[in-house]
mmCIF file of C-alpha atoms in Angstrom:
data_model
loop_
_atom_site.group_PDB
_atom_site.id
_atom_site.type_symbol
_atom_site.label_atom_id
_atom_site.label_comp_id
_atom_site.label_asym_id
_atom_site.label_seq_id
_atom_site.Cartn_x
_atom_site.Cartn_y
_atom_site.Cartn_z
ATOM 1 C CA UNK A 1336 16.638 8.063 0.182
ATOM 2 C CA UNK A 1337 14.695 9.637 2.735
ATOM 3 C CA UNK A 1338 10.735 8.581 3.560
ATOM 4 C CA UNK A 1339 8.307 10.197 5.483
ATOM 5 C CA UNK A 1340 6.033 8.018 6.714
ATOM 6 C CA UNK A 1341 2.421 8.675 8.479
ATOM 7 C CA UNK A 1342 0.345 6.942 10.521
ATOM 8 C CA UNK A 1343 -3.442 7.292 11.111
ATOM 9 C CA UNK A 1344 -6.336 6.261 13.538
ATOM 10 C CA UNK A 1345 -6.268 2.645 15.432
ATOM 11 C CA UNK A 1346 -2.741 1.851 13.055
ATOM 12 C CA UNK A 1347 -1.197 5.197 14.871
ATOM 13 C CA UNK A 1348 -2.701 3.956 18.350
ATOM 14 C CA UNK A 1349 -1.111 0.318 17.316
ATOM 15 C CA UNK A 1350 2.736 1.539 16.528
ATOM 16 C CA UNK A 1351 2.614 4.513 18.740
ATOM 17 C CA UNK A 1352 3.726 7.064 16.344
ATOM 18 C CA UNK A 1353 1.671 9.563 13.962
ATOM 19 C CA UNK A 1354 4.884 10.417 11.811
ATOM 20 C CA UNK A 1355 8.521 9.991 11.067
ATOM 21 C CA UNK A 1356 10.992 10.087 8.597
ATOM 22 C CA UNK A 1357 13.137 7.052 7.159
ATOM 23 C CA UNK A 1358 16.069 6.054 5.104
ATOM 24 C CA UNK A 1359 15.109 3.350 2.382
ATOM 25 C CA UNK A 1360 17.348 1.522 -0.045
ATOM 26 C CA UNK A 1361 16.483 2.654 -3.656
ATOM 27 C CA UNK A 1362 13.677 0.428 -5.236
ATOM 28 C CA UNK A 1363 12.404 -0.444 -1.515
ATOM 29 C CA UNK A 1364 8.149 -0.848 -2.221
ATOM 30 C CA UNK A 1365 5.506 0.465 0.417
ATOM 31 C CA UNK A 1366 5.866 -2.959 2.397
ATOM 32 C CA UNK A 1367 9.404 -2.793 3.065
ATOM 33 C CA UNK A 1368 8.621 0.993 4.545
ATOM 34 C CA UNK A 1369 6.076 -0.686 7.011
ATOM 35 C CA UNK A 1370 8.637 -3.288 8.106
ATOM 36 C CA UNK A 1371 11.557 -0.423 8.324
ATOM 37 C CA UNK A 1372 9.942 2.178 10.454
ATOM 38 C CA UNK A 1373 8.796 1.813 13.855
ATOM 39 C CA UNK A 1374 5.447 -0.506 13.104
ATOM 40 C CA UNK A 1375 7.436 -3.116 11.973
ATOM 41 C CA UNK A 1376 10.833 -2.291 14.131
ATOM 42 C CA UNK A 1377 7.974 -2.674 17.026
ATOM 43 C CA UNK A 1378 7.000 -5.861 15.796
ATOM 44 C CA UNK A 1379 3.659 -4.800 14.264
ATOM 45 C CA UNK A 1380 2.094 -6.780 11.024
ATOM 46 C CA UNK A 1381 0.350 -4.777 8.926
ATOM 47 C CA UNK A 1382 -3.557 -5.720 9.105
ATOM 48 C CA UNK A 1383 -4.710 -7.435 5.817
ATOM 49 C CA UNK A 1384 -7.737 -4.623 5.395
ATOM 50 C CA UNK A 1385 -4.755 -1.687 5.784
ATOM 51 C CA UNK A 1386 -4.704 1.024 3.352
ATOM 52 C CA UNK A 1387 -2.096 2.472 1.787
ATOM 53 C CA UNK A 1388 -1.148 5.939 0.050
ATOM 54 C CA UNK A 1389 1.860 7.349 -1.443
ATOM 55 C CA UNK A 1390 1.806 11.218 -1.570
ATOM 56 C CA UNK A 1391 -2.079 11.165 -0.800
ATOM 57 C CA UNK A 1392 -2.466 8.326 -3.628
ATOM 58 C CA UNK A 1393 -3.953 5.191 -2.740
ATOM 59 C CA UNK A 1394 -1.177 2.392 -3.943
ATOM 60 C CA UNK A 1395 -0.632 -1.037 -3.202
ATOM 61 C CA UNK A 1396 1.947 -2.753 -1.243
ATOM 62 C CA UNK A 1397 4.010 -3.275 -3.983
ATOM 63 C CA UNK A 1398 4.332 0.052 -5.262
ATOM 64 C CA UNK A 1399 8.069 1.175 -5.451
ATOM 65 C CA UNK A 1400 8.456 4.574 -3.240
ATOM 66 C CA UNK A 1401 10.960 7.327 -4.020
ATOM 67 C CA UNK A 1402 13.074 9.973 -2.208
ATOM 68 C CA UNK A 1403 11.019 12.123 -0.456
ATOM 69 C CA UNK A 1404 7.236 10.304 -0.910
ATOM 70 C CA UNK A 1405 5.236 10.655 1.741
ATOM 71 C CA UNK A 1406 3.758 7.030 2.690
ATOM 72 C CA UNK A 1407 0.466 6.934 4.690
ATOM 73 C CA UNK A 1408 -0.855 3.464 6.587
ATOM 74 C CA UNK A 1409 -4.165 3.542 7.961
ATOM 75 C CA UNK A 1410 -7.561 1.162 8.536
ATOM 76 C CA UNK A 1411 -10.360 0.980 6.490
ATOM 77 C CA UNK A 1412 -11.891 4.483 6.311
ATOM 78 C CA UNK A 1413 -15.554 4.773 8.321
ATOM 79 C CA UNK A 1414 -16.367 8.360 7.296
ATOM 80 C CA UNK A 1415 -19.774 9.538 6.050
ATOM 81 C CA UNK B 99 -18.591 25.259 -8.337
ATOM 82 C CA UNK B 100 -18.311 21.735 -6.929
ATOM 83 C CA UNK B 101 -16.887 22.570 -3.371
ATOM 84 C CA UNK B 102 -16.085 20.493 -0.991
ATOM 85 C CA UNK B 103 -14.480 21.637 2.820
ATOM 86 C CA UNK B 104 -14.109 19.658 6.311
ATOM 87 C CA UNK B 105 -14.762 21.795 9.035
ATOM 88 C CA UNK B 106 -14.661 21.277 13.196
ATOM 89 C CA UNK B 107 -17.788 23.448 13.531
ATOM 90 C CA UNK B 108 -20.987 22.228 14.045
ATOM 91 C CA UNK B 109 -22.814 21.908 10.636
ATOM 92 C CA UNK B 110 -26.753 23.279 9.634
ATOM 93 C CA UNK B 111 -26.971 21.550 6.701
ATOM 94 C CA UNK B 112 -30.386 22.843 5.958
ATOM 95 C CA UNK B 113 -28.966 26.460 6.039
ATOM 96 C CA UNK B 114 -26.122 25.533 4.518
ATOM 97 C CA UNK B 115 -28.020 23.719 1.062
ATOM 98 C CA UNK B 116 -30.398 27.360 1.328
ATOM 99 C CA UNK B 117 -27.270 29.618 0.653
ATOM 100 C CA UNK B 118 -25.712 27.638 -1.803
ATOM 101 C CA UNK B 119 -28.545 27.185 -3.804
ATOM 102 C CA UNK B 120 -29.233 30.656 -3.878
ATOM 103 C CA UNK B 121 -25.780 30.991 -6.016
ATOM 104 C CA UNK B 122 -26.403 28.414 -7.861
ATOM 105 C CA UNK B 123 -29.330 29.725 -8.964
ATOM 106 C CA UNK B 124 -28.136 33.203 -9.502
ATOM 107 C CA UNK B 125 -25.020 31.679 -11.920
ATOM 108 C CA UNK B 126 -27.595 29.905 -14.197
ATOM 109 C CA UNK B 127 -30.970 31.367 -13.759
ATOM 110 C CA UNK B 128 -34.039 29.261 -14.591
ATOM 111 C CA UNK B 129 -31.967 26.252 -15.268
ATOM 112 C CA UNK B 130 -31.796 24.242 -12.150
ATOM 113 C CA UNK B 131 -35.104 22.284 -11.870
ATOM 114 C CA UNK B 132 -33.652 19.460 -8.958
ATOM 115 C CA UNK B 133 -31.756 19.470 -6.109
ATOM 116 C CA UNK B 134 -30.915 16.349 -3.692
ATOM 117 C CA UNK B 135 -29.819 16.290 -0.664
ATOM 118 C CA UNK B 136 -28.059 13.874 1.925
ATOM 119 C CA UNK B 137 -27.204 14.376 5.316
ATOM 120 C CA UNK B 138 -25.379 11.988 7.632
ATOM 121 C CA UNK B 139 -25.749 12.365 11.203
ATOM 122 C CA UNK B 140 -24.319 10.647 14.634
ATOM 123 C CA UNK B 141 -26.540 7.944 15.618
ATOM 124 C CA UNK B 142 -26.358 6.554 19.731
ATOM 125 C CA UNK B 143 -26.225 3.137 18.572
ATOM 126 C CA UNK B 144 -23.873 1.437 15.748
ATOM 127 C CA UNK B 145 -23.459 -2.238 16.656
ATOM 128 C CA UNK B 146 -23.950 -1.707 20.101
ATOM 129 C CA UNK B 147 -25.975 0.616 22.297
ATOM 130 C CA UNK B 148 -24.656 3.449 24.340
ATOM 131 C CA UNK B 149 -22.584 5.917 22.124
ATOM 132 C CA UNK B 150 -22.672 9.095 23.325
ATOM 133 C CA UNK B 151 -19.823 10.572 21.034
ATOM 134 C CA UNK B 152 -17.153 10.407 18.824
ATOM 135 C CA UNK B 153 -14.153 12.002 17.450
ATOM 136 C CA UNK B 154 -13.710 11.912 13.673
ATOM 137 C CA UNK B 155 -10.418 11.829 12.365
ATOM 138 C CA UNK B 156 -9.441 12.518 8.784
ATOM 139 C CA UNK B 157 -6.013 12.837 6.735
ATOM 140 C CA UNK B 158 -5.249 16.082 6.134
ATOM 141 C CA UNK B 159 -4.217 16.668 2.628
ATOM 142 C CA UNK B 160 -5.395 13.688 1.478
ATOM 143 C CA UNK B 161 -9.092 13.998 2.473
ATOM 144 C CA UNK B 162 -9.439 17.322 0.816
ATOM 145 C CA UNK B 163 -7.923 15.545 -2.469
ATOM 146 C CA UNK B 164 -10.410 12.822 -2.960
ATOM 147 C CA UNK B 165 -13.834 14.457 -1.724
ATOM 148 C CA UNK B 166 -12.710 17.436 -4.750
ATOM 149 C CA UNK B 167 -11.603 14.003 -6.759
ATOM 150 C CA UNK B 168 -15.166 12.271 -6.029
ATOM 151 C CA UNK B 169 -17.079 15.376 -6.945
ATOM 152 C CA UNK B 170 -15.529 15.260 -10.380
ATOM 153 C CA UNK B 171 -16.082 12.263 -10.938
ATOM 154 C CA UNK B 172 -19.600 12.883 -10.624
ATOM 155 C CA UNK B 173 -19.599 16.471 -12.538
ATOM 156 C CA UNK B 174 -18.143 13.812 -15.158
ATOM 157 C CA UNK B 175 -20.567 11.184 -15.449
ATOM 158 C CA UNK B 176 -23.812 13.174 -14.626
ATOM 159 C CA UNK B 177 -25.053 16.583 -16.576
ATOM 160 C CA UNK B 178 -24.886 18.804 -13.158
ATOM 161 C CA UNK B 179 -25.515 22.198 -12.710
ATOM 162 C CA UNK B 180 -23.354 21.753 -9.299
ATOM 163 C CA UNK B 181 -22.144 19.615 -6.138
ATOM 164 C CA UNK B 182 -20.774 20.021 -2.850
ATOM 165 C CA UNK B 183 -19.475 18.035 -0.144
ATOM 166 C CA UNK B 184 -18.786 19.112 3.619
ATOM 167 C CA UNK B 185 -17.998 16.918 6.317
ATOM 168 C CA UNK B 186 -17.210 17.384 9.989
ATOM 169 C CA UNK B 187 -14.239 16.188 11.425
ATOM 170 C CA UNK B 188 -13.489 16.425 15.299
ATOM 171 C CA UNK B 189 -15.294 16.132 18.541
ATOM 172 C CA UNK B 190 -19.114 15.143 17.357
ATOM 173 C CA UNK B 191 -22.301 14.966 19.541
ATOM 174 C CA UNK B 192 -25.005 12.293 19.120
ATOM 175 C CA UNK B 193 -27.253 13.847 16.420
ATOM 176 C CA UNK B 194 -25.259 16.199 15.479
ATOM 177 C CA UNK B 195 -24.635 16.374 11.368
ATOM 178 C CA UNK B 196 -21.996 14.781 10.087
ATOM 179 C CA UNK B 197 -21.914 14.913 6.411
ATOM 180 C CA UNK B 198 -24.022 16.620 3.443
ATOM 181 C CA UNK B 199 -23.789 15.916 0.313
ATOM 182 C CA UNK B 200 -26.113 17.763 -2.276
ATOM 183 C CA UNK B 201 -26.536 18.065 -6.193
ATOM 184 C CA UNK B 202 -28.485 20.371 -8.443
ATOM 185 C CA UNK B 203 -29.056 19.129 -12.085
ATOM 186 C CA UNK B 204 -31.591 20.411 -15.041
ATOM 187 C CA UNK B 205 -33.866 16.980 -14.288
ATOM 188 C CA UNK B 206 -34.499 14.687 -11.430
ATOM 189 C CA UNK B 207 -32.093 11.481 -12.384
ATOM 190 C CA UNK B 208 -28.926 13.248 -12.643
ATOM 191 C CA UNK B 209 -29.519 14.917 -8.877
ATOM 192 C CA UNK B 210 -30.611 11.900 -7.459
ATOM 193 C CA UNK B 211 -28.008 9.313 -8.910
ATOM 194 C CA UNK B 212 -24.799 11.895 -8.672
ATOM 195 C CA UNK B 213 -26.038 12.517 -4.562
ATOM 196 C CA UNK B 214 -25.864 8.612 -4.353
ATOM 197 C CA UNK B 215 -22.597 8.584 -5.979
ATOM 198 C CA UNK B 216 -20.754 11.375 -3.918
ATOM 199 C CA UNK B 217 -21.713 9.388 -0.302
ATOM 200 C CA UNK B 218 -20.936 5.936 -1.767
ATOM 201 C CA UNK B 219 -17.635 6.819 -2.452
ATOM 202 C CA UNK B 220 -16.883 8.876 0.085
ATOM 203 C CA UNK B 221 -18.051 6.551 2.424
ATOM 204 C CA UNK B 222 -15.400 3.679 0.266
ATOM 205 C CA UNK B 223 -12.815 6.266 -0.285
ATOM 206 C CA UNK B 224 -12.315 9.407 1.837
ATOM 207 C CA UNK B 225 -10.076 8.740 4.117
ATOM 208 C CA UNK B 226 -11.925 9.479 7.755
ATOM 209 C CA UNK B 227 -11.704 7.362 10.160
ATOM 210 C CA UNK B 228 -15.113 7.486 13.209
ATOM 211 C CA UNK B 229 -13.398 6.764 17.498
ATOM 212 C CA UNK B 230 -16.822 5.927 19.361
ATOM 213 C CA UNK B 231 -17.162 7.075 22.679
ATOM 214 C CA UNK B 232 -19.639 4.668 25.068
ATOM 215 C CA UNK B 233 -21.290 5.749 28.290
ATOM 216 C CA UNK B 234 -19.023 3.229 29.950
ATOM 217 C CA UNK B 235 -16.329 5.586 29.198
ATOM 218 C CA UNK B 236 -15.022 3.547 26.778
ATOM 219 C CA UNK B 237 -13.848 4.243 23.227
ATOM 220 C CA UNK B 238 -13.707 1.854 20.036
ATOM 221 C CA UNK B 239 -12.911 2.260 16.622
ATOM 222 C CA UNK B 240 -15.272 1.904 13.537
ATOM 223 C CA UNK B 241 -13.763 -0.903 11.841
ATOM 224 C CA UNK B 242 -15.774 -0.952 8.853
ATOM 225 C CA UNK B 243 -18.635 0.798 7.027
ATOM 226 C CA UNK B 244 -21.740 -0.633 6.099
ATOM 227 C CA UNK B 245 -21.747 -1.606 2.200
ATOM 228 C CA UNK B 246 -23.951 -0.494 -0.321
ATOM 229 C CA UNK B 247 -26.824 -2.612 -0.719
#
């Protein structure tokens, strides 16, 4: 199944990409997309205070993804 | 009723709380006896001196979703008459606005406490993320925001 996966602020600096699209194995959760795309392909560990979102959802590591979900990995927000 | 927008432009709050109240006034005459207002702007000092920018990034999409999400929330738990939200996103000069957040309600408590609401969680949940720029010519990100006391 295909992911798109996004990027945002310092984490986007970190891997070096804003955006791409994946192939996951069925039942694959939001850490396995981290670890298949090019943050952790470029060796990159996700930061323990990183945020995650599945189709603009926040959801935790865990959470299974499915074909065509857009995941989203970014810092600690700072707005306001 | 209960807007919320991002915009690049630079924001007059003060203007900006005028107009809107004007409609909300004219939708429910005579029944809007408080308004409060917040408004966030750029600072030249966070932890360290020197700032003399910064670019504000947001998630677009997602951004939109939870400041509309937030203000219901709010609409929800206090009696309001109405809300809005608007934050800048972009390049932003040192004292330049970056956020207002404003409520009208019948009575005082419900204006004040739903305005507290809408910038605690957007500061804890909106997804925008602050690049400082330092005279050096440097540029850092804001790791965290400051937690409610």
């Amino acid at each position: 199944m295909k992911i798109e996966v996004l990027y945002f602020a310092s984490l986007r600096e970190r891997v070096g990409c804003d955006h791409e699209l994946i192939e996951m194995a069925r039942g694959s959760c939001v850490a396995d997309v981290w670890q298949a795309g090019q943050a952790g392909q470029g060796g990159h560990a996700l930061p323990g205070n990183s945020l995650c979102a599945i189709n603009e959802e926040y959801a935790p590591l865990d959470a299974v993804v499915k074909d065509a979900d857009r995941v989203a990995f970014f810092p600690p927000v700072t707005g306001g | 009723m209960m807007k919320s927008w991002i915009t690049e432009k630079p924001l007059k709050p003060w203007e900006l709380v005028a107009d809107y109240e004007r409609e909300v006034i004219a939708r429910l005459p005579g029944k809007t006896g408080a308004s409060a207002v917040f408004t966030g702007s750029m600072r030249d000092f966070n932890e360290e001196e020197g700032i003399t920018g910064l670019t504000l990034e947001h998630f677009p999409g997602m951004t939109e979703k939870y400041l509309q999400k937030i203000l219901e929330e709010a609409g929800q738990q206090w009696s309001l008459n109405d809300a809005i939200i608007v934050h800048r996103v972009g390049n932003i000069e040192v004292d330049d606005c970056i956020v207002l957040v404003a409520a009208w309600s019948a009575r005082r408590v419900a204006a004040f406490e739903a305005a507290r609401y809408l910038i605690e969680e957007l500061k804890s949940r909106a997804p925008f993320w602050k690049k400082e720029r330092f005279n050096d010519g440097t540029e850092r990100w804001v790791e965290s925001n400051t937690p409610r006391e």
